[in-house]
């Protein structure tokens, strides 16, 4: 994976935290870790993370999502009974024991929630469909057995995506686009209006373009994406298993496909919040490639992306968005897309603290990609 690029260039992507590349082959699993200040990759064997174990974890987790009603296409239904906590805990514990803990131990990471570094995971194969960002043991009060107490986790579809997004800061004036389409002929998403209200409240007098319902057409959204450097999309999404590049965000009167997103020329793009369904879910047959909507946003030029691994509950989406923008905009200065991962981390943490009976599959899907 990294033979074609000099290791010194790859290390440019590690200045804010380690980049962990996990390779799953037919015979073994290994991690290669890039760390700032170290001239060569650190090799960490993962003898207990066998290919068979990884495949079984992915099958179990996919079955859990299906049985819990969160694999429905383009649905964010607050009435869905999301269960499966016990099975979810077992899967997260296995990810901790056989993947995350060996890596943290090898890197001599210590648990200090007051000074959390960044950490990027670049995974391939079935691991790309598993929530590594939440790996841990949840049947204990011991916080040192959960990855959230060691680092703020982001994903990198490819190492080159980090290199391409880690250039000089963009100095174009801040302009935010909110594109909200709660229906597109499918089930209505009632809380998108509340989500928009929260965003408008947080943005206050900042330059903000709103495309709502009938105004959120494919052509208008694409036009404003070229003019705005921040984007918030709240809509339905559809996966195309036969031709993944045709997976799309469903806007008013048309689809914005992954193929079209990748082809967009967005030199000023900085950040995108995809408040849709399964925007980081790729195709199982192409799991070594960044074949998902969030990955397409990175390829189009966005440096930082918030996405979801499966359908999110409609009642919870506005709460996460509200806290997220509150954290990024609290100082009154121009928001920094490099702080998006931290803002998401604490937004989800607050959701867990305030929603005492929240199911694990309700807070787990929110993820960050990019710098």
mmCIF file of C-alpha atoms in Angstrom, residues 42-369:
data_model
loop_
_atom_site.group_PDB
_atom_site.id
_atom_site.type_symbol
_atom_site.label_atom_id
_atom_site.label_comp_id
_atom_site.label_asym_id
_atom_site.label_seq_id
_atom_site.Cartn_x
_atom_site.Cartn_y
_atom_site.Cartn_z
ATOM 1 C CA UNK A 42 6.284 0.823 13.020
ATOM 2 C CA UNK A 43 5.226 -2.747 12.303
ATOM 3 C CA UNK A 44 2.766 -4.268 14.770
ATOM 4 C CA UNK A 45 1.799 -7.919 14.205
ATOM 5 C CA UNK A 46 -1.795 -8.736 15.115
ATOM 6 C CA UNK A 47 -1.669 -12.516 15.617
ATOM 7 C CA UNK A 48 -5.081 -12.764 17.292
ATOM 8 C CA UNK A 49 -6.821 -10.747 14.592
ATOM 9 C CA UNK A 50 -7.059 -13.525 12.054
ATOM 10 C CA UNK A 51 -8.724 -13.017 8.658
ATOM 11 C CA UNK A 52 -11.398 -15.493 9.732
ATOM 12 C CA UNK A 53 -12.112 -13.494 12.899
ATOM 13 C CA UNK A 54 -12.346 -10.239 10.942
ATOM 14 C CA UNK A 55 -14.775 -11.772 8.450
ATOM 15 C CA UNK A 56 -16.932 -13.166 11.243
ATOM 16 C CA UNK A 57 -17.011 -9.827 13.043
ATOM 17 C CA UNK A 58 -18.156 -8.086 9.875
ATOM 18 C CA UNK A 59 -20.853 -10.713 9.259
ATOM 19 C CA UNK A 60 -22.075 -10.470 12.859
ATOM 20 C CA UNK A 61 -22.133 -6.683 12.806
ATOM 21 C CA UNK A 62 -23.922 -6.486 9.482
ATOM 22 C CA UNK A 63 -26.503 -8.951 10.804
ATOM 23 C CA UNK A 64 -26.906 -6.842 13.934
ATOM 24 C CA UNK A 65 -27.558 -3.712 11.874
ATOM 25 C CA UNK A 66 -30.117 -5.491 9.715
ATOM 26 C CA UNK A 67 -31.972 -7.001 12.674
ATOM 27 C CA UNK A 68 -32.003 -3.613 14.424
ATOM 28 C CA UNK A 69 -33.639 -1.846 11.501
ATOM 29 C CA UNK A 70 -30.809 0.566 10.741
ATOM 30 C CA UNK A 71 -29.818 -0.849 7.371
ATOM 31 C CA UNK A 72 -32.985 0.417 5.733
ATOM 32 C CA UNK A 73 -32.132 2.543 2.745
ATOM 33 C CA UNK A 74 -32.302 6.276 3.302
ATOM 34 C CA UNK A 75 -34.337 6.122 6.499
ATOM 35 C CA UNK A 76 -33.760 8.103 9.691
ATOM 36 C CA UNK A 77 -36.713 6.856 11.700
ATOM 37 C CA UNK A 78 -37.064 7.917 15.323
ATOM 38 C CA UNK A 79 -39.664 5.181 15.887
ATOM 39 C CA UNK A 80 -37.349 2.303 14.991
ATOM 40 C CA UNK A 81 -36.681 0.100 18.007
ATOM 41 C CA UNK A 82 -32.891 0.012 17.947
ATOM 42 C CA UNK A 83 -31.697 -2.794 20.175
ATOM 43 C CA UNK A 84 -28.787 -5.210 20.076
ATOM 44 C CA UNK A 85 -26.662 -3.597 22.782
ATOM 45 C CA UNK A 86 -25.313 -6.874 24.150
ATOM 46 C CA UNK A 87 -24.236 -8.192 20.752
ATOM 47 C CA UNK A 88 -22.780 -4.786 19.910
ATOM 48 C CA UNK A 89 -20.725 -4.799 23.118
ATOM 49 C CA UNK A 90 -19.283 -8.217 22.247
ATOM 50 C CA UNK A 91 -18.134 -6.999 18.826
ATOM 51 C CA UNK A 92 -16.628 -3.791 20.223
ATOM 52 C CA UNK A 93 -14.813 -5.808 22.898
ATOM 53 C CA UNK A 94 -13.285 -8.095 20.256
ATOM 54 C CA UNK A 95 -12.104 -5.076 18.262
ATOM 55 C CA UNK A 96 -10.524 -3.728 21.435
ATOM 56 C CA UNK A 97 -8.841 -6.964 22.507
ATOM 57 C CA UNK A 98 -7.488 -8.074 19.143
ATOM 58 C CA UNK A 99 -6.894 -4.818 17.256
ATOM 59 C CA UNK A 100 -6.962 -1.541 19.186
ATOM 60 C CA UNK A 101 -5.342 -2.535 22.483
ATOM 61 C CA UNK A 102 -2.303 -4.209 20.838
ATOM 62 C CA UNK A 103 -1.753 -1.063 18.770
ATOM 63 C CA UNK A 104 -2.114 1.296 21.747
ATOM 64 C CA UNK A 105 0.170 -0.871 23.869
ATOM 65 C CA UNK A 106 2.837 -0.960 21.161
ATOM 66 C CA UNK A 107 2.694 2.836 20.859
ATOM 67 C CA UNK A 108 2.795 3.242 24.666
ATOM 68 C CA UNK A 109 -0.389 5.326 24.615
ATOM 69 C CA UNK A 110 -1.726 6.408 27.997
ATOM 70 C CA UNK A 111 -5.334 7.165 28.889
ATOM 71 C CA UNK A 112 -5.756 10.874 29.593
ATOM 72 C CA UNK A 113 -9.163 12.277 28.550
ATOM 73 C CA UNK A 114 -7.961 15.813 29.326
ATOM 74 C CA UNK A 115 -5.277 15.795 26.624
ATOM 75 C CA UNK A 116 -6.562 13.645 23.793
ATOM 76 C CA UNK A 117 -4.373 13.461 20.662
ATOM 77 C CA UNK A 118 -5.704 12.829 17.171
ATOM 78 C CA UNK A 119 -5.497 9.362 15.639
ATOM 79 C CA UNK A 120 -6.278 8.186 12.107
ATOM 80 C CA UNK A 121 -7.264 4.668 11.087
ATOM 81 C CA UNK A 122 -6.831 3.553 7.489
ATOM 82 C CA UNK A 123 -8.431 0.123 7.221
ATOM 83 C CA UNK A 124 -9.113 -2.284 4.408
ATOM 84 C CA UNK A 125 -11.326 -5.285 3.767
ATOM 85 C CA UNK A 126 -14.084 -6.163 6.253
ATOM 86 C CA UNK A 127 -12.576 -3.839 8.866
ATOM 87 C CA UNK A 128 -13.818 -0.897 6.798
ATOM 88 C CA UNK A 129 -17.363 -1.820 7.890
ATOM 89 C CA UNK A 130 -16.661 -2.012 11.629
ATOM 90 C CA UNK A 131 -16.804 0.834 14.223
ATOM 91 C CA UNK A 132 -13.175 0.904 15.290
ATOM 92 C CA UNK A 133 -13.706 4.443 16.599
ATOM 93 C CA UNK A 134 -15.764 2.980 19.470
ATOM 94 C CA UNK A 135 -13.788 -0.186 20.223
ATOM 95 C CA UNK A 136 -13.752 -1.015 23.892
ATOM 96 C CA UNK A 137 -15.129 -2.979 26.817
ATOM 97 C CA UNK A 138 -18.472 -1.519 27.905
ATOM 98 C CA UNK A 139 -19.406 -4.014 30.628
ATOM 99 C CA UNK A 140 -17.011 -2.324 33.028
ATOM 100 C CA UNK A 141 -16.739 1.100 34.601
ATOM 101 C CA UNK A 142 -13.024 1.155 33.780
ATOM 102 C CA UNK A 143 -12.624 3.926 31.151
ATOM 103 C CA UNK A 144 -9.089 2.819 30.252
ATOM 104 C CA UNK A 145 -10.526 -0.049 28.215
ATOM 105 C CA UNK A 146 -12.154 2.141 25.556
ATOM 106 C CA UNK A 147 -10.462 3.887 22.664
ATOM 107 C CA UNK A 148 -12.361 7.142 23.324
ATOM 108 C CA UNK A 149 -10.213 7.692 26.421
ATOM 109 C CA UNK A 150 -6.979 7.550 24.432
ATOM 110 C CA UNK A 151 -7.558 9.587 21.281
ATOM 111 C CA UNK A 152 -9.977 11.439 19.047
ATOM 112 C CA UNK A 153 -10.394 9.011 16.169
ATOM 113 C CA UNK A 154 -10.748 9.898 12.504
ATOM 114 C CA UNK A 155 -10.766 7.676 9.434
ATOM 115 C CA UNK A 156 -8.689 8.037 6.284
ATOM 116 C CA UNK A 157 -10.017 6.123 3.262
ATOM 117 C CA UNK A 158 -6.466 6.266 1.881
ATOM 118 C CA UNK A 159 -3.166 7.714 3.085
ATOM 119 C CA UNK A 160 -2.994 9.895 -0.015
ATOM 120 C CA UNK A 161 -6.303 11.481 1.027
ATOM 121 C CA UNK A 162 -4.604 12.792 4.178
ATOM 122 C CA UNK A 163 -1.656 14.125 2.213
ATOM 123 C CA UNK A 164 -3.922 15.877 -0.261
ATOM 124 C CA UNK A 165 -6.058 17.486 2.459
ATOM 125 C CA UNK A 166 -3.226 18.615 4.747
ATOM 126 C CA UNK A 167 -2.023 21.589 2.719
ATOM 127 C CA UNK A 168 -1.920 25.238 3.667
ATOM 128 C CA UNK A 169 -5.031 26.731 5.322
ATOM 129 C CA UNK A 170 -7.653 28.221 3.019
ATOM 130 C CA UNK A 171 -8.131 31.944 3.474
ATOM 131 C CA UNK A 172 -11.301 32.453 1.449
ATOM 132 C CA UNK A 173 -14.054 34.152 3.503
ATOM 133 C CA UNK A 174 -16.299 31.714 5.331
ATOM 134 C CA UNK A 175 -19.525 30.831 3.502
ATOM 135 C CA UNK A 176 -21.814 28.047 4.688
ATOM 136 C CA UNK A 177 -24.362 26.118 2.622
ATOM 137 C CA UNK A 178 -27.238 24.234 4.267
ATOM 138 C CA UNK A 179 -29.076 21.994 1.813
ATOM 139 C CA UNK A 180 -32.108 20.403 3.465
ATOM 140 C CA UNK A 181 -34.420 18.038 1.600
ATOM 141 C CA UNK A 182 -36.565 16.067 4.072
ATOM 142 C CA UNK A 183 -38.451 13.912 1.593
ATOM 143 C CA UNK A 184 -37.440 13.456 -2.073
ATOM 144 C CA UNK A 185 -40.548 11.312 -2.492
ATOM 145 C CA UNK A 186 -39.558 8.984 0.365
ATOM 146 C CA UNK A 187 -40.555 8.975 4.020
ATOM 147 C CA UNK A 188 -40.565 12.484 5.474
ATOM 148 C CA UNK A 189 -37.725 13.366 7.863
ATOM 149 C CA UNK A 190 -39.516 15.672 10.310
ATOM 150 C CA UNK A 191 -36.616 16.948 12.406
ATOM 151 C CA UNK A 192 -34.568 18.336 9.517
ATOM 152 C CA UNK A 193 -36.408 21.638 10.002
ATOM 153 C CA UNK A 194 -35.303 21.735 13.634
ATOM 154 C CA UNK A 195 -31.783 20.841 12.489
ATOM 155 C CA UNK A 196 -31.794 23.846 10.141
ATOM 156 C CA UNK A 197 -33.113 26.130 12.882
ATOM 157 C CA UNK A 198 -30.267 25.089 15.175
ATOM 158 C CA UNK A 199 -27.663 25.699 12.458
ATOM 159 C CA UNK A 200 -29.070 29.133 11.633
ATOM 160 C CA UNK A 201 -29.045 30.044 15.321
ATOM 161 C CA UNK A 202 -25.402 29.010 15.703
ATOM 162 C CA UNK A 203 -24.251 30.740 12.515
ATOM 163 C CA UNK A 204 -25.987 34.004 13.487
ATOM 164 C CA UNK A 205 -24.738 36.766 11.158
ATOM 165 C CA UNK A 206 -22.254 34.663 9.207
ATOM 166 C CA UNK A 207 -22.654 34.220 5.453
ATOM 167 C CA UNK A 208 -25.175 31.397 5.158
ATOM 168 C CA UNK A 209 -26.932 30.065 2.044
ATOM 169 C CA UNK A 210 -30.042 27.970 2.728
ATOM 170 C CA UNK A 211 -31.616 25.637 0.170
ATOM 171 C CA UNK A 212 -34.710 24.091 1.734
ATOM 172 C CA UNK A 213 -37.142 21.560 0.258
ATOM 173 C CA UNK A 214 -37.993 22.595 -3.329
ATOM 174 C CA UNK A 215 -34.969 24.908 -3.447
ATOM 175 C CA UNK A 216 -32.587 22.035 -2.716
ATOM 176 C CA UNK A 217 -32.370 20.839 -6.304
ATOM 177 C CA UNK A 218 -29.353 19.012 -7.634
ATOM 178 C CA UNK A 219 -28.286 21.895 -9.903
ATOM 179 C CA UNK A 220 -28.637 24.586 -7.218
ATOM 180 C CA UNK A 221 -26.833 22.500 -4.624
ATOM 181 C CA UNK A 222 -23.948 21.812 -7.012
ATOM 182 C CA UNK A 223 -23.722 25.511 -7.901
ATOM 183 C CA UNK A 224 -23.617 26.621 -4.278
ATOM 184 C CA UNK A 225 -21.122 23.891 -3.378
ATOM 185 C CA UNK A 226 -18.714 25.620 -5.773
ATOM 186 C CA UNK A 227 -19.253 28.998 -4.078
ATOM 187 C CA UNK A 228 -19.431 27.875 -0.426
ATOM 188 C CA UNK A 229 -16.557 26.333 1.515
ATOM 189 C CA UNK A 230 -18.674 24.723 4.263
ATOM 190 C CA UNK A 231 -21.572 22.358 3.587
ATOM 191 C CA UNK A 232 -24.339 20.777 5.666
ATOM 192 C CA UNK A 233 -26.539 18.232 3.896
ATOM 193 C CA UNK A 234 -29.624 16.773 5.585
ATOM 194 C CA UNK A 235 -31.427 14.433 3.246
ATOM 195 C CA UNK A 236 -32.049 10.849 2.217
ATOM 196 C CA UNK A 237 -29.300 8.755 0.662
ATOM 197 C CA UNK A 238 -29.342 5.597 -1.397
ATOM 198 C CA UNK A 239 -26.724 2.886 -1.898
ATOM 199 C CA UNK A 240 -26.253 1.198 -5.273
ATOM 200 C CA UNK A 241 -24.801 -2.246 -4.586
ATOM 201 C CA UNK A 242 -24.493 -3.103 -8.288
ATOM 202 C CA UNK A 243 -22.642 0.084 -9.219
ATOM 203 C CA UNK A 244 -21.408 1.813 -6.043
ATOM 204 C CA UNK A 245 -20.328 4.964 -7.838
ATOM 205 C CA UNK A 246 -24.024 5.551 -8.591
ATOM 206 C CA UNK A 247 -24.850 5.741 -4.872
ATOM 207 C CA UNK A 248 -26.412 9.124 -4.325
ATOM 208 C CA UNK A 249 -27.744 11.868 -2.082
ATOM 209 C CA UNK A 250 -31.429 12.372 -2.847
ATOM 210 C CA UNK A 251 -32.193 16.022 -3.503
ATOM 211 C CA UNK A 252 -35.365 17.697 -4.726
ATOM 212 C CA UNK A 253 -36.222 16.247 -8.110
ATOM 213 C CA UNK A 254 -32.962 14.384 -8.625
ATOM 214 C CA UNK A 255 -29.958 12.472 -7.354
ATOM 215 C CA UNK A 256 -26.449 13.780 -6.719
ATOM 216 C CA UNK A 257 -24.374 10.677 -7.348
ATOM 217 C CA UNK A 258 -21.005 9.732 -5.917
ATOM 218 C CA UNK A 259 -19.622 9.858 -9.451
ATOM 219 C CA UNK A 260 -20.783 13.457 -9.872
ATOM 220 C CA UNK A 261 -19.446 14.469 -6.457
ATOM 221 C CA UNK A 262 -15.974 13.120 -7.274
ATOM 222 C CA UNK A 263 -15.941 15.070 -10.546
ATOM 223 C CA UNK A 264 -16.768 18.402 -8.885
ATOM 224 C CA UNK A 265 -14.005 20.993 -8.939
ATOM 225 C CA UNK A 266 -14.148 22.561 -5.484
ATOM 226 C CA UNK A 267 -10.869 24.407 -4.879
ATOM 227 C CA UNK A 268 -12.219 26.263 -1.830
ATOM 228 C CA UNK A 269 -13.962 23.312 -0.147
ATOM 229 C CA UNK A 270 -13.162 22.842 3.537
ATOM 230 C CA UNK A 271 -15.796 20.937 5.484
ATOM 231 C CA UNK A 272 -18.918 18.854 4.864
ATOM 232 C CA UNK A 273 -21.439 17.522 7.398
ATOM 233 C CA UNK A 274 -23.454 14.696 5.842
ATOM 234 C CA UNK A 275 -26.531 14.312 8.005
ATOM 235 C CA UNK A 276 -27.892 11.532 5.842
ATOM 236 C CA UNK A 277 -27.918 7.728 6.065
ATOM 237 C CA UNK A 278 -24.929 5.449 5.642
ATOM 238 C CA UNK A 279 -22.735 8.095 3.997
ATOM 239 C CA UNK A 280 -19.593 6.211 5.046
ATOM 240 C CA UNK A 281 -20.968 2.809 4.071
ATOM 241 C CA UNK A 282 -19.146 1.461 1.026
ATOM 242 C CA UNK A 283 -19.512 -1.582 -1.162
ATOM 243 C CA UNK A 284 -18.385 -4.883 0.331
ATOM 244 C CA UNK A 285 -16.918 -6.028 -2.990
ATOM 245 C CA UNK A 286 -14.772 -2.885 -3.215
ATOM 246 C CA UNK A 287 -13.877 -2.458 0.438
ATOM 247 C CA UNK A 288 -10.243 -1.606 -0.325
ATOM 248 C CA UNK A 289 -11.381 1.537 -2.129
ATOM 249 C CA UNK A 290 -12.973 4.760 -0.875
ATOM 250 C CA UNK A 291 -16.304 3.907 -2.503
ATOM 251 C CA UNK A 292 -18.739 5.833 -0.323
ATOM 252 C CA UNK A 293 -20.276 9.307 -0.295
ATOM 253 C CA UNK A 294 -17.969 10.630 2.444
ATOM 254 C CA UNK A 295 -14.898 9.405 0.575
ATOM 255 C CA UNK A 296 -16.246 11.115 -2.533
ATOM 256 C CA UNK A 297 -16.428 14.393 -0.631
ATOM 257 C CA UNK A 298 -12.733 14.080 0.220
ATOM 258 C CA UNK A 299 -11.910 13.341 -3.404
ATOM 259 C CA UNK A 300 -13.920 16.401 -4.449
ATOM 260 C CA UNK A 301 -11.714 18.583 -2.262
ATOM 261 C CA UNK A 302 -13.321 18.758 1.182
ATOM 262 C CA UNK A 303 -10.606 18.486 3.803
ATOM 263 C CA UNK A 304 -12.803 17.320 6.665
ATOM 264 C CA UNK A 305 -16.075 15.370 6.624
ATOM 265 C CA UNK A 306 -18.589 14.247 9.249
ATOM 266 C CA UNK A 307 -20.585 11.245 8.074
ATOM 267 C CA UNK A 308 -22.570 8.255 9.329
ATOM 268 C CA UNK A 309 -21.938 4.525 9.060
ATOM 269 C CA UNK A 310 -25.636 3.638 9.126
ATOM 270 C CA UNK A 311 -29.032 5.310 9.514
ATOM 271 C CA UNK A 312 -29.237 7.865 12.294
ATOM 272 C CA UNK A 313 -32.279 8.553 14.422
ATOM 273 C CA UNK A 314 -34.133 11.634 13.269
ATOM 274 C CA UNK A 315 -34.686 12.907 16.822
ATOM 275 C CA UNK A 316 -30.961 12.757 17.624
ATOM 276 C CA UNK A 317 -29.513 14.309 14.460
ATOM 277 C CA UNK A 318 -30.416 17.926 15.359
ATOM 278 C CA UNK A 319 -28.929 17.527 18.845
ATOM 279 C CA UNK A 320 -25.583 16.378 17.485
ATOM 280 C CA UNK A 321 -25.542 19.110 14.829
ATOM 281 C CA UNK A 322 -26.449 21.818 17.354
ATOM 282 C CA UNK A 323 -23.675 20.911 19.792
ATOM 283 C CA UNK A 324 -21.215 20.410 16.932
ATOM 284 C CA UNK A 325 -21.682 23.921 15.535
ATOM 285 C CA UNK A 326 -21.866 25.431 19.019
ATOM 286 C CA UNK A 327 -18.361 24.139 19.692
ATOM 287 C CA UNK A 328 -16.907 25.255 16.373
ATOM 288 C CA UNK A 329 -18.496 28.708 16.438
ATOM 289 C CA UNK A 330 -18.325 29.586 20.114
ATOM 290 C CA UNK A 331 -15.408 32.021 19.916
ATOM 291 C CA UNK A 332 -16.974 34.211 17.235
ATOM 292 C CA UNK A 333 -14.005 33.742 14.922
ATOM 293 C CA UNK A 334 -13.843 31.963 11.591
ATOM 294 C CA UNK A 335 -14.450 28.245 12.225
ATOM 295 C CA UNK A 336 -11.516 25.901 11.726
ATOM 296 C CA UNK A 337 -12.255 22.665 9.872
ATOM 297 C CA UNK A 338 -9.275 21.074 11.660
ATOM 298 C CA UNK A 339 -11.298 21.175 14.868
ATOM 299 C CA UNK A 340 -14.249 19.242 13.389
ATOM 300 C CA UNK A 341 -13.113 15.861 14.733
ATOM 301 C CA UNK A 342 -12.823 17.251 18.251
ATOM 302 C CA UNK A 343 -16.215 18.978 17.979
ATOM 303 C CA UNK A 344 -17.870 15.744 16.858
ATOM 304 C CA UNK A 345 -16.167 13.759 19.621
ATOM 305 C CA UNK A 346 -17.557 15.995 22.363
ATOM 306 C CA UNK A 347 -20.957 16.345 20.678
ATOM 307 C CA UNK A 348 -21.451 12.579 20.711
ATOM 308 C CA UNK A 349 -20.104 12.389 24.255
ATOM 309 C CA UNK A 350 -22.662 14.965 25.381
ATOM 310 C CA UNK A 351 -25.408 13.010 23.621
ATOM 311 C CA UNK A 352 -24.443 9.897 25.574
ATOM 312 C CA UNK A 353 -24.456 11.824 28.850
ATOM 313 C CA UNK A 354 -27.814 13.522 28.294
ATOM 314 C CA UNK A 355 -29.687 10.599 26.730
ATOM 315 C CA UNK A 356 -29.348 8.133 29.597
ATOM 316 C CA UNK A 357 -31.213 5.295 27.884
ATOM 317 C CA UNK A 358 -29.645 5.770 24.466
ATOM 318 C CA UNK A 359 -28.867 2.582 22.549
ATOM 319 C CA UNK A 360 -25.315 2.015 21.372
ATOM 320 C CA UNK A 361 -26.355 1.839 17.722
ATOM 321 C CA UNK A 362 -27.833 5.334 18.091
ATOM 322 C CA UNK A 363 -24.590 7.139 18.966
ATOM 323 C CA UNK A 364 -22.075 4.879 17.243
ATOM 324 C CA UNK A 365 -22.733 5.828 13.573
ATOM 325 C CA UNK A 366 -21.283 9.364 13.698
ATOM 326 C CA UNK A 367 -17.737 9.415 12.302
ATOM 327 C CA UNK A 368 -15.120 11.877 11.101
ATOM 328 C CA UNK A 369 -12.933 11.544 7.997
#
